[in-house]
Amino acid sequence: MRRAVWSLFGLCAGAAFAGPAAELAVVGDWQVKVEAEGVEATLTVERPEIVRVEAEALPRLPLYAPKAAQYARGAKLNGVRAQECTVRHALDPESLKVMDAAGTVTFARGRDYEAEASWGCVGRLEGGAIGADTPVRIAYAYGTMRMDAVVLTSDRHIALRRGVAHVSLPELPPLAAGERRLASIWITPRLARLTASHFFPVLETAYPEPPKPVPSVAERCLPKTMATLKAGGRLRVLAWGDSVTDARYLPEPAKTRWQEQFVRRLRAAYPAASIELVTEAWGGRNTGSYFNEPPGSPHNYREKVLDARPDLVVSEFVNDAGLDAAGVAKHYGRIRDDLKTIGAEWIILTPHYVRPDWMGFSEERQCDEDPRPYVKALRGFAVENHLALADASLRWGRLWRQGIPYSTLLMNNINHPNPFGMSLFADALMVLFP
């Protein structure tokens, strides 16, 4: 688990704003000038670490699949893996060498094998020298990420603290007593030189929570839930979603999934109530997938959601992000009507941020506004229908202000949040309650 990130945010219960921002400017390929609070320094940043793999043995290579997802077109090289996916641009394409098991024969790319080099995948070609059961060894090099911290020391000097390198989940370095983090410098794999887009000054120490409305969102939109909690009654909560709700990829999912974190906090806030958590999740699917499943299916909508007889449903569907306003009205209108029929109340979670190119971002700064039509439509739908909306998207959009590139929280480098990323959902849910 990313202890450095967890400990950092454990200390952020005070004011959210960090004060005057440090100013960072590139003054060389690997040099940055920093000015903060009347102090300045020029720091030299280490290049990304390059790891060389001399002989990764594979018992066989699958056929190259050019029409598959880019990270699934062949065998994934272990060095660039991020859970079930790989890290884009981590592999050095010029370093890739595919050989026979003895290392005496070098196969030819384009004749014997093909590679999706940007994603670190390799597959054999029909008619080439690599058979279906031919063992191979692969040599390659790849770059790692790092998050360095620019700090103001207790004696008011500006210094650089080196982060812990990782191919996809770089950790912020621990700080010494009395040090304050001014900025993060994000070193991406195989970075050729520093640019301003790699600088993340700390503008906020936490998400700036607005004052809670009176009455609260839960009191207005979830009256039965609130009555049950206040009376110390029994409440059945159904967490319904996709792989982010299933989240068995997490370390200790029974503790770190968003719904586990949320219900744990809700129990602490209402200790007299008996709160049961039920999870119904289907990785790689969306609300339409549930609607289309026949009776008897493991994920039939009526049997697994409505017949579960929840008191409160919390839905999370990043995989619904392809829906436009009309799609949201159709899908979520159906859910609204069905939950009303069974007497259940509903909280809609907005999704987290995913791979920047999927979001239409060129960088991970200045990204407060979620550009996805789905998110805008969810917000409008909730207002129009007087439904509770837990806006996790807003929190993900401000991570850059805390010195955190949001993709460093994605365990598969695409769309699977780590435990801290999951906590942002729980944060968004808890602010609905008084």
Tab-separated table of C-alpha atoms in Angstrom:
chain	number	residue	atom	x	y	z
A	1	MET	CA	0.000	0.000	0.000
A	2	ARG	CA	1.213	3.490	-0.728
A	3	ARG	CA	2.050	4.471	2.855
A	4	ALA	CA	3.669	7.758	1.858
A	5	VAL	CA	0.483	8.982	0.203
A	6	TRP	CA	-1.732	7.703	2.991
A	7	SER	CA	0.370	9.358	5.696
A	8	LEU	CA	0.494	12.623	3.774
A	9	PHE	CA	-3.278	12.836	3.566
A	10	GLY	CA	-3.690	11.729	7.138
A	11	LEU	CA	-2.143	15.071	8.096
A	12	CYS	CA	-4.430	17.183	5.921
A	13	ALA	CA	-7.381	17.667	8.202
A	14	GLY	CA	-6.709	21.381	8.639
A	15	ALA	CA	-6.990	24.208	6.166
A	16	ALA	CA	-7.004	23.072	2.568
A	17	PHE	CA	-5.099	25.956	1.051
A	18	ALA	CA	-1.313	25.764	1.168
A	19	GLY	CA	-0.543	29.489	0.990
A	20	PRO	CA	1.505	31.236	-1.701
A	21	ALA	CA	2.566	28.747	-4.359
A	22	ALA	CA	6.187	27.985	-5.083
A	23	GLU	CA	7.368	29.095	-8.509
A	24	LEU	CA	9.263	26.524	-10.574
A	25	ALA	CA	11.067	27.211	-13.844
A	26	VAL	CA	13.106	24.965	-16.128
A	27	VAL	CA	16.683	26.280	-16.390
A	28	GLY	CA	18.307	23.190	-17.956
A	29	ASP	CA	17.387	19.744	-19.185
A	30	TRP	CA	17.445	18.472	-15.596
A	31	GLN	CA	17.651	21.689	-13.608
A	32	VAL	CA	14.798	23.600	-12.032
A	33	LYS	CA	14.845	26.955	-10.295
A	34	VAL	CA	12.525	27.185	-7.306
A	35	GLU	CA	11.396	30.331	-5.502
A	36	ALA	CA	9.209	30.246	-2.403
A	37	GLU	CA	8.704	32.546	0.566
A	38	GLY	CA	11.715	34.686	-0.266
A	39	VAL	CA	14.018	31.682	-0.664
A	40	GLU	CA	15.340	30.361	-3.962
A	41	ALA	CA	17.477	27.478	-5.150
A	42	THR	CA	18.435	25.695	-8.347
A	43	LEU	CA	17.981	21.944	-8.044
A	44	THR	CA	19.280	19.126	-10.208
A	45	VAL	CA	16.811	16.313	-10.789
A	46	GLU	CA	17.929	12.761	-11.495
A	47	ARG	CA	16.946	11.234	-14.812
A	48	PRO	CA	14.429	8.384	-14.789
A	49	GLU	CA	15.895	5.049	-13.824
A	50	ILE	CA	16.290	2.658	-16.761
A	51	VAL	CA	15.979	-1.041	-15.962
A	52	ARG	CA	17.541	-3.595	-18.303
A	53	VAL	CA	16.153	-7.100	-18.630
A	54	GLU	CA	18.570	-9.500	-20.295
A	55	ALA	CA	16.554	-12.699	-20.572
A	56	GLU	CA	12.844	-12.802	-19.763
A	57	ALA	CA	11.803	-16.371	-20.516
A	58	LEU	CA	8.400	-17.152	-22.011
A	59	PRO	CA	7.274	-20.738	-22.702
A	60	ARG	CA	5.429	-19.538	-25.831
A	61	LEU	CA	4.257	-16.409	-27.596
A	62	PRO	CA	0.609	-15.848	-28.512
A	63	LEU	CA	-0.292	-14.739	-32.002
A	64	TYR	CA	-0.070	-10.993	-32.375
A	65	ALA	CA	-3.603	-9.532	-32.278
A	66	PRO	CA	-3.544	-6.156	-34.051
A	67	LYS	CA	-7.252	-5.501	-33.474
A	68	ALA	CA	-7.163	-6.109	-29.721
A	69	ALA	CA	-6.738	-3.348	-27.155
A	70	GLN	CA	-3.225	-1.978	-27.456
A	71	TYR	CA	-2.146	-3.413	-24.101
A	72	ALA	CA	-3.544	-6.851	-25.067
A	73	ARG	CA	-2.079	-7.463	-28.522
A	74	GLY	CA	0.483	-9.974	-27.340
A	75	ALA	CA	2.384	-11.232	-24.328
A	76	LYS	CA	2.888	-8.450	-21.785
A	77	LEU	CA	6.473	-7.863	-20.777
A	78	ASN	CA	6.751	-8.244	-17.020
A	79	GLY	CA	8.821	-5.119	-16.520
A	80	VAL	CA	6.127	-2.809	-17.861
A	81	ARG	CA	3.129	-4.567	-16.336
A	82	ALA	CA	0.587	-2.624	-14.312
A	83	GLN	CA	-1.718	-5.336	-13.007
A	84	GLU	CA	-3.660	-6.717	-15.993
A	85	CYS	CA	-2.434	-3.907	-18.259
A	86	THR	CA	0.895	-2.269	-19.113
A	87	VAL	CA	2.412	1.206	-18.841
A	88	ARG	CA	2.385	3.168	-22.050
A	89	HIS	CA	5.767	4.406	-23.312
A	90	ALA	CA	7.704	2.668	-20.538
A	91	LEU	CA	9.398	0.246	-22.967
A	92	ASP	CA	12.399	1.439	-24.966
A	93	PRO	CA	11.421	0.160	-28.444
A	94	GLU	CA	15.001	0.110	-29.701
A	95	SER	CA	16.036	-2.240	-26.913
A	96	LEU	CA	13.568	-5.015	-27.735
A	97	LYS	CA	15.186	-8.275	-28.811
A	98	VAL	CA	13.340	-11.597	-29.167
A	99	MET	CA	15.508	-14.735	-29.222
A	100	ASP	CA	15.215	-18.484	-28.984
A	101	ALA	CA	15.435	-20.053	-25.535
A	102	ALA	CA	19.204	-20.507	-25.814
A	103	GLY	CA	19.738	-16.914	-26.884
A	104	THR	CA	21.607	-17.973	-30.025
A	105	VAL	CA	18.983	-17.017	-32.639
A	106	THR	CA	17.525	-13.526	-32.892
A	107	PHE	CA	14.099	-13.363	-34.490
A	108	ALA	CA	13.065	-10.592	-36.890
A	109	ARG	CA	10.321	-8.129	-36.061
A	110	GLY	CA	7.755	-7.927	-38.844
A	111	ARG	CA	8.608	-11.420	-40.061
A	112	ASP	CA	8.713	-13.646	-36.992
A	113	TYR	CA	6.995	-11.455	-34.426
A	114	GLU	CA	5.339	-8.078	-34.000
A	115	ALA	CA	5.239	-5.721	-31.058
A	116	GLU	CA	2.988	-2.982	-29.765
A	117	ALA	CA	6.089	-1.219	-28.530
A	118	SER	CA	4.334	1.725	-26.926
A	119	TRP	CA	2.509	-0.702	-24.634
A	120	GLY	CA	5.152	-3.411	-24.226
A	121	CYS	CA	3.327	-6.324	-25.894
A	122	VAL	CA	4.884	-8.966	-28.163
A	123	GLY	CA	3.249	-11.657	-30.305
A	124	ARG	CA	4.362	-14.127	-32.957
A	125	LEU	CA	3.356	-13.898	-36.624
A	126	GLU	CA	1.852	-16.643	-38.757
A	127	GLY	CA	4.438	-18.132	-41.092
A	128	GLY	CA	7.353	-16.875	-39.033
A	129	ALA	CA	10.085	-18.858	-37.338
A	130	ILE	CA	8.368	-18.821	-33.938
A	131	GLY	CA	6.003	-21.751	-33.566
A	132	ALA	CA	2.964	-21.989	-31.339
A	133	ASP	CA	4.969	-23.825	-28.669
A	134	THR	CA	8.384	-22.267	-29.244
A	135	PRO	CA	9.923	-20.973	-26.002
A	136	VAL	CA	11.588	-17.585	-26.317
A	137	ARG	CA	13.704	-15.225	-24.278
A	138	ILE	CA	13.316	-11.475	-24.565
A	139	ALA	CA	15.769	-8.712	-23.767
A	140	TYR	CA	14.589	-5.140	-23.317
A	141	ALA	CA	14.929	-1.968	-21.287
A	142	TYR	CA	12.227	0.124	-19.686
A	143	GLY	CA	11.920	3.327	-17.721
A	144	THR	CA	10.328	3.882	-14.332
A	145	MET	CA	8.369	6.759	-12.836
A	146	ARG	CA	9.339	8.789	-9.826
A	147	MET	CA	7.775	11.548	-7.736
A	148	ASP	CA	10.384	13.816	-6.197
A	149	ALA	CA	9.437	16.380	-3.561
A	150	VAL	CA	10.667	19.956	-3.448
A	151	VAL	CA	10.665	20.882	0.239
A	152	LEU	CA	11.267	23.853	2.474
A	153	THR	CA	13.423	22.619	5.344
A	154	SER	CA	13.070	23.623	8.971
A	155	ASP	CA	16.031	25.997	8.571
A	156	ARG	CA	14.385	27.581	5.495
A	157	HIS	CA	16.387	26.037	2.705
A	158	ILE	CA	14.867	24.599	-0.460
A	159	ALA	CA	15.872	20.982	-1.048
A	160	LEU	CA	14.924	18.051	-3.264
A	161	ARG	CA	13.857	14.710	-1.815
A	162	ARG	CA	14.060	11.762	-4.189
A	163	GLY	CA	10.942	9.637	-4.511
A	164	VAL	CA	10.657	5.867	-4.758
A	165	ALA	CA	10.796	4.688	-8.376
A	166	HIS	CA	8.094	2.389	-9.716
A	167	VAL	CA	6.946	1.534	-13.218
A	168	SER	CA	3.410	2.831	-12.562
A	169	LEU	CA	2.857	3.751	-8.900
A	170	PRO	CA	5.634	6.102	-7.784
A	171	GLU	CA	5.553	7.015	-4.111
A	172	LEU	CA	6.115	10.423	-2.610
A	173	PRO	CA	9.227	10.433	-0.410
A	174	PRO	CA	8.927	10.731	3.363
A	175	LEU	CA	9.725	14.179	4.743
A	176	ALA	CA	11.961	14.972	7.688
A	177	ALA	CA	10.596	16.697	10.778
A	178	GLY	CA	9.814	20.325	10.078
A	179	GLU	CA	9.900	19.989	6.292
A	180	ARG	CA	7.041	21.212	4.118
A	181	ARG	CA	6.379	19.969	0.620
A	182	LEU	CA	6.330	22.862	-1.840
A	183	ALA	CA	5.908	20.872	-5.048
A	184	SER	CA	6.140	17.474	-6.657
A	185	ILE	CA	8.254	16.810	-9.734
A	186	TRP	CA	6.847	13.925	-11.742
A	187	ILE	CA	9.484	11.959	-13.630
A	188	THR	CA	7.730	9.849	-16.246
A	189	PRO	CA	9.270	6.738	-17.887
A	190	ARG	CA	12.046	7.520	-20.385
A	191	LEU	CA	11.591	11.277	-19.927
A	192	ALA	CA	14.092	13.098	-22.150
A	193	ARG	CA	14.079	16.422	-20.272
A	194	LEU	CA	12.047	18.370	-17.764
A	195	THR	CA	9.154	20.547	-18.875
A	196	ALA	CA	6.724	22.676	-16.898
A	197	SER	CA	4.066	19.967	-17.269
A	198	HIS	CA	6.069	17.813	-14.844
A	199	PHE	CA	5.897	20.398	-12.040
A	200	PHE	CA	3.056	20.180	-9.519
A	201	PRO	CA	3.247	23.009	-6.973
A	202	VAL	CA	1.255	22.296	-3.823
A	203	LEU	CA	-1.656	24.744	-3.945
A	204	GLU	CA	-3.902	22.846	-1.530
A	205	THR	CA	-3.169	20.367	1.228
A	206	ALA	CA	-6.579	18.696	0.868
A	207	TYR	CA	-9.817	19.058	-1.022
A	208	PRO	CA	-11.456	22.348	0.047
A	209	GLU	CA	-14.686	21.136	1.596
A	210	PRO	CA	-17.535	23.628	1.201
A	211	PRO	CA	-19.789	24.279	4.204
A	212	LYS	CA	-22.408	21.576	4.614
A	213	PRO	CA	-25.903	22.706	3.678
A	214	VAL	CA	-28.658	22.714	6.274
A	215	PRO	CA	-30.535	20.487	5.937
A	216	SER	CA	-27.907	18.128	4.544
A	217	VAL	CA	-28.209	16.370	1.187
A	218	ALA	CA	-28.963	13.097	2.973
A	219	GLU	CA	-31.704	14.709	5.061
A	220	ARG	CA	-33.309	16.131	1.908
A	221	CYS	CA	-32.797	13.264	-0.546
A	222	LEU	CA	-32.460	10.198	1.708
A	223	PRO	CA	-35.069	10.763	4.430
A	224	LYS	CA	-35.752	7.079	5.116
A	225	THR	CA	-32.045	6.298	5.355
A	226	MET	CA	-31.506	9.174	7.767
A	227	ALA	CA	-34.473	8.172	9.904
A	228	THR	CA	-33.123	4.626	10.150
A	229	LEU	CA	-29.624	5.785	11.060
A	230	LYS	CA	-30.853	8.206	13.719
A	231	ALA	CA	-33.199	5.626	15.217
A	232	GLY	CA	-30.469	2.990	15.397
A	233	GLY	CA	-32.307	0.704	13.002
A	234	ARG	CA	-31.157	-1.791	10.373
A	235	LEU	CA	-29.950	-0.417	7.036
A	236	ARG	CA	-29.037	-2.543	4.029
A	237	VAL	CA	-26.641	-0.776	1.655
A	238	LEU	CA	-26.079	-2.163	-1.848
A	239	ALA	CA	-22.894	-1.046	-3.606
A	240	TRP	CA	-23.528	-1.589	-7.314
A	241	GLY	CA	-20.966	-1.044	-10.034
A	242	ASP	CA	-18.220	-2.292	-12.311
A	243	SER	CA	-14.607	-3.365	-11.677
A	244	VAL	CA	-13.990	-0.316	-9.486
A	245	THR	CA	-16.714	-1.584	-7.153
A	246	ASP	CA	-15.599	-5.218	-7.462
A	247	ALA	CA	-12.010	-4.061	-6.840
A	248	ARG	CA	-10.536	-7.437	-6.003
A	249	TYR	CA	-7.333	-6.116	-7.556
A	250	LEU	CA	-6.750	-4.045	-4.395
A	251	PRO	CA	-4.587	-5.006	-1.459
A	252	GLU	CA	-7.049	-6.042	1.243
A	253	PRO	CA	-10.209	-5.276	-0.753
A	254	ALA	CA	-12.388	-6.090	2.255
A	255	LYS	CA	-10.896	-3.001	3.901
A	256	THR	CA	-9.918	-0.708	1.050
A	257	ARG	CA	-12.760	-0.786	-1.495
A	258	TRP	CA	-14.678	2.490	-1.628
A	259	GLN	CA	-17.834	0.915	-0.210
A	260	GLU	CA	-15.944	-0.666	2.680
A	261	GLN	CA	-14.364	2.671	3.556
A	262	PHE	CA	-17.720	4.446	3.264
A	263	VAL	CA	-19.699	1.990	5.387
A	264	ARG	CA	-16.931	1.868	7.995
A	265	ARG	CA	-17.171	5.649	8.364
A	266	LEU	CA	-20.976	5.562	8.348
A	267	ARG	CA	-20.960	2.991	11.160
A	268	ALA	CA	-18.607	5.207	13.157
A	269	ALA	CA	-20.925	8.185	12.641
A	270	TYR	CA	-24.041	6.189	13.594
A	271	PRO	CA	-22.837	3.490	16.006
A	272	ALA	CA	-26.325	2.570	17.181
A	273	ALA	CA	-27.438	1.591	13.680
A	274	SER	CA	-26.912	-1.879	12.215
A	275	ILE	CA	-25.547	-1.313	8.706
A	276	GLU	CA	-25.225	-4.260	6.322
A	277	LEU	CA	-23.131	-3.910	3.162
A	278	VAL	CA	-23.866	-5.966	0.048
A	279	THR	CA	-21.774	-5.632	-3.118
A	280	GLU	CA	-22.962	-6.424	-6.638
A	281	ALA	CA	-20.286	-5.677	-9.214
A	282	TRP	CA	-19.325	-6.791	-12.706
A	283	GLY	CA	-15.948	-5.878	-14.120
A	284	GLY	CA	-15.794	-4.481	-17.632
A	285	ARG	CA	-19.563	-3.939	-17.807
A	286	ASN	CA	-22.052	-1.105	-17.370
A	287	THR	CA	-25.696	-0.520	-16.492
A	288	GLY	CA	-26.790	-1.597	-19.970
A	289	SER	CA	-24.988	-4.908	-19.484
A	290	TYR	CA	-27.059	-5.581	-16.378
A	291	PHE	CA	-30.286	-4.689	-18.167
A	292	ASN	CA	-29.470	-7.147	-20.965
A	293	GLU	CA	-28.719	-10.178	-18.778
A	294	PRO	CA	-31.430	-12.879	-18.831
A	295	PRO	CA	-33.072	-14.335	-15.720
A	296	GLY	CA	-30.768	-16.740	-13.924
A	297	SER	CA	-27.639	-14.907	-15.010
A	298	PRO	CA	-25.089	-14.146	-12.261
A	299	HIS	CA	-25.643	-10.449	-13.006
A	300	ASN	CA	-29.317	-10.176	-13.890
A	301	TYR	CA	-30.476	-6.676	-12.947
A	302	ARG	CA	-33.752	-7.629	-11.333
A	303	GLU	CA	-32.426	-10.597	-9.399
A	304	LYS	CA	-29.133	-9.107	-8.220
A	305	VAL	CA	-30.094	-5.470	-7.685
A	306	LEU	CA	-33.838	-5.068	-7.198
A	307	ASP	CA	-34.515	-8.436	-5.554
A	308	ALA	CA	-31.637	-7.824	-3.132
A	309	ARG	CA	-34.126	-5.518	-1.386
A	310	PRO	CA	-31.664	-2.795	-0.455
A	311	ASP	CA	-32.666	0.210	1.615
A	312	LEU	CA	-29.971	2.331	-0.002
A	313	VAL	CA	-28.247	1.793	-3.358
A	314	VAL	CA	-24.939	3.494	-4.147
A	315	SER	CA	-24.057	3.141	-7.825
A	316	GLU	CA	-20.618	3.580	-9.410
A	317	PHE	CA	-20.250	3.077	-13.156
A	318	VAL	CA	-17.184	4.579	-14.769
A	319	ASN	CA	-18.004	2.187	-17.612
A	320	ASP	CA	-21.139	4.230	-18.304
A	321	ALA	CA	-18.911	7.129	-19.364
A	322	GLY	CA	-19.889	6.598	-23.002
A	323	LEU	CA	-23.451	7.684	-22.259
A	324	ASP	CA	-24.622	11.114	-23.351
A	325	ALA	CA	-27.466	13.065	-21.737
A	326	ALA	CA	-30.093	11.027	-23.585
A	327	GLY	CA	-28.426	7.778	-22.531
A	328	VAL	CA	-28.292	8.889	-18.910
A	329	ALA	CA	-31.957	9.878	-19.011
A	330	LYS	CA	-32.877	6.458	-20.411
A	331	HIS	CA	-30.681	4.214	-18.256
A	332	TYR	CA	-30.805	6.155	-15.016
A	333	GLY	CA	-34.466	7.023	-15.467
A	334	ARG	CA	-35.212	3.315	-15.519
A	335	ILE	CA	-33.159	2.753	-12.371
A	336	ARG	CA	-34.890	5.690	-10.638
A	337	ASP	CA	-38.314	4.254	-11.367
A	338	ASP	CA	-37.357	0.712	-10.367
A	339	LEU	CA	-35.785	1.767	-7.066
A	340	LYS	CA	-38.821	3.881	-6.266
A	341	THR	CA	-41.011	0.822	-6.867
A	342	ILE	CA	-39.100	-1.258	-4.302
A	343	GLY	CA	-38.850	1.641	-1.839
A	344	ALA	CA	-35.073	2.020	-2.031
A	345	GLU	CA	-33.179	5.298	-1.907
A	346	TRP	CA	-30.250	6.036	-4.197
A	347	ILE	CA	-26.897	7.809	-4.216
A	348	ILE	CA	-25.219	8.265	-7.601
A	349	LEU	CA	-21.425	8.438	-7.586
A	350	THR	CA	-19.714	10.403	-10.325
A	351	PRO	CA	-16.688	8.511	-11.679
A	352	HIS	CA	-13.015	9.038	-11.045
A	353	TYR	CA	-10.622	10.280	-13.716
A	354	VAL	CA	-9.144	7.666	-16.058
A	355	ARG	CA	-6.279	7.567	-18.550
A	356	PRO	CA	-5.584	11.147	-19.677
A	357	ASP	CA	-6.004	10.453	-23.393
A	358	TRP	CA	-9.402	8.904	-22.674
A	359	MET	CA	-10.308	12.118	-20.863
A	360	GLY	CA	-9.029	14.324	-23.677
A	361	PHE	CA	-6.257	15.768	-21.482
A	362	SER	CA	-2.817	16.671	-22.793
A	363	GLU	CA	-1.453	16.916	-19.242
A	364	GLU	CA	-2.565	16.251	-15.674
A	365	ARG	CA	-2.565	19.843	-14.475
A	366	GLN	CA	-5.315	22.433	-14.904
A	367	CYS	CA	-7.840	19.599	-15.095
A	368	ASP	CA	-10.415	20.648	-12.519
A	369	GLU	CA	-13.317	20.383	-14.952
A	370	ASP	CA	-14.391	16.894	-15.979
A	371	PRO	CA	-14.960	17.069	-19.763
A	372	ARG	CA	-17.072	13.914	-20.043
A	373	PRO	CA	-20.684	14.510	-21.145
A	374	TYR	CA	-21.700	11.612	-18.890
A	375	VAL	CA	-20.576	13.442	-15.768
A	376	LYS	CA	-22.367	16.632	-16.742
A	377	ALA	CA	-25.483	14.596	-17.477
A	378	LEU	CA	-25.325	12.799	-14.106
A	379	ARG	CA	-25.138	16.108	-12.271
A	380	GLY	CA	-28.108	17.457	-14.166
A	381	PHE	CA	-30.107	14.254	-13.730
A	382	ALA	CA	-29.564	14.296	-9.966
A	383	VAL	CA	-30.710	17.905	-9.669
A	384	GLU	CA	-33.779	17.397	-11.853
A	385	ASN	CA	-34.838	14.300	-9.930
A	386	HIS	CA	-33.913	15.458	-6.409
A	387	LEU	CA	-31.423	12.608	-6.042
A	388	ALA	CA	-28.290	12.470	-3.915
A	389	LEU	CA	-25.104	12.854	-5.956
A	390	ALA	CA	-21.682	12.075	-4.466
A	391	ASP	CA	-19.356	14.003	-6.756
A	392	ALA	CA	-16.079	12.083	-6.594
A	393	SER	CA	-15.061	13.500	-9.970
A	394	LEU	CA	-14.597	16.946	-8.400
A	395	ARG	CA	-12.051	15.525	-5.963
A	396	TRP	CA	-10.064	13.735	-8.641
A	397	GLY	CA	-10.012	16.911	-10.688
A	398	ARG	CA	-8.227	18.817	-7.921
A	399	LEU	CA	-5.513	16.277	-7.112
A	400	TRP	CA	-3.016	18.230	-9.229
A	401	ARG	CA	-3.472	21.117	-6.803
A	402	GLN	CA	-2.252	18.820	-4.032
A	403	GLY	CA	0.875	18.013	-6.028
A	404	ILE	CA	-0.449	14.663	-7.255
A	405	PRO	CA	-0.746	13.604	-10.911
A	406	TYR	CA	-3.975	11.629	-10.713
A	407	SER	CA	-2.786	8.764	-12.931
A	408	THR	CA	-0.239	7.808	-10.265
A	409	LEU	CA	-3.245	6.536	-8.285
A	410	LEU	CA	-4.345	4.132	-11.045
A	411	MET	CA	-3.030	0.668	-10.296
A	412	ASN	CA	-3.442	-0.629	-13.845
A	413	ASN	CA	-2.313	2.706	-15.328
A	414	ILE	CA	-5.744	3.050	-16.920
A	415	ASN	CA	-8.755	3.117	-14.604
A	416	HIS	CA	-8.344	1.141	-11.360
A	417	PRO	CA	-7.908	3.421	-8.315
A	418	ASN	CA	-5.585	2.479	-5.483
A	419	PRO	CA	-6.728	2.582	-1.813
A	420	PHE	CA	-6.216	6.329	-1.527
A	421	GLY	CA	-8.113	6.869	-4.775
A	422	MET	CA	-10.915	4.766	-3.307
A	423	SER	CA	-10.991	6.992	-0.234
A	424	LEU	CA	-12.006	9.927	-2.434
A	425	PHE	CA	-15.289	8.145	-3.189
A	426	ALA	CA	-15.866	7.656	0.536
A	427	ASP	CA	-15.081	11.341	1.130
A	428	ALA	CA	-17.649	12.370	-1.487
A	429	LEU	CA	-20.258	10.094	0.082
A	430	MET	CA	-19.740	11.158	3.681
A	431	VAL	CA	-20.157	14.873	2.980
A	432	LEU	CA	-23.764	14.145	2.030
A	433	PHE	CA	-24.527	13.297	5.661
A	434	PRO	CA	-24.932	15.817	8.495
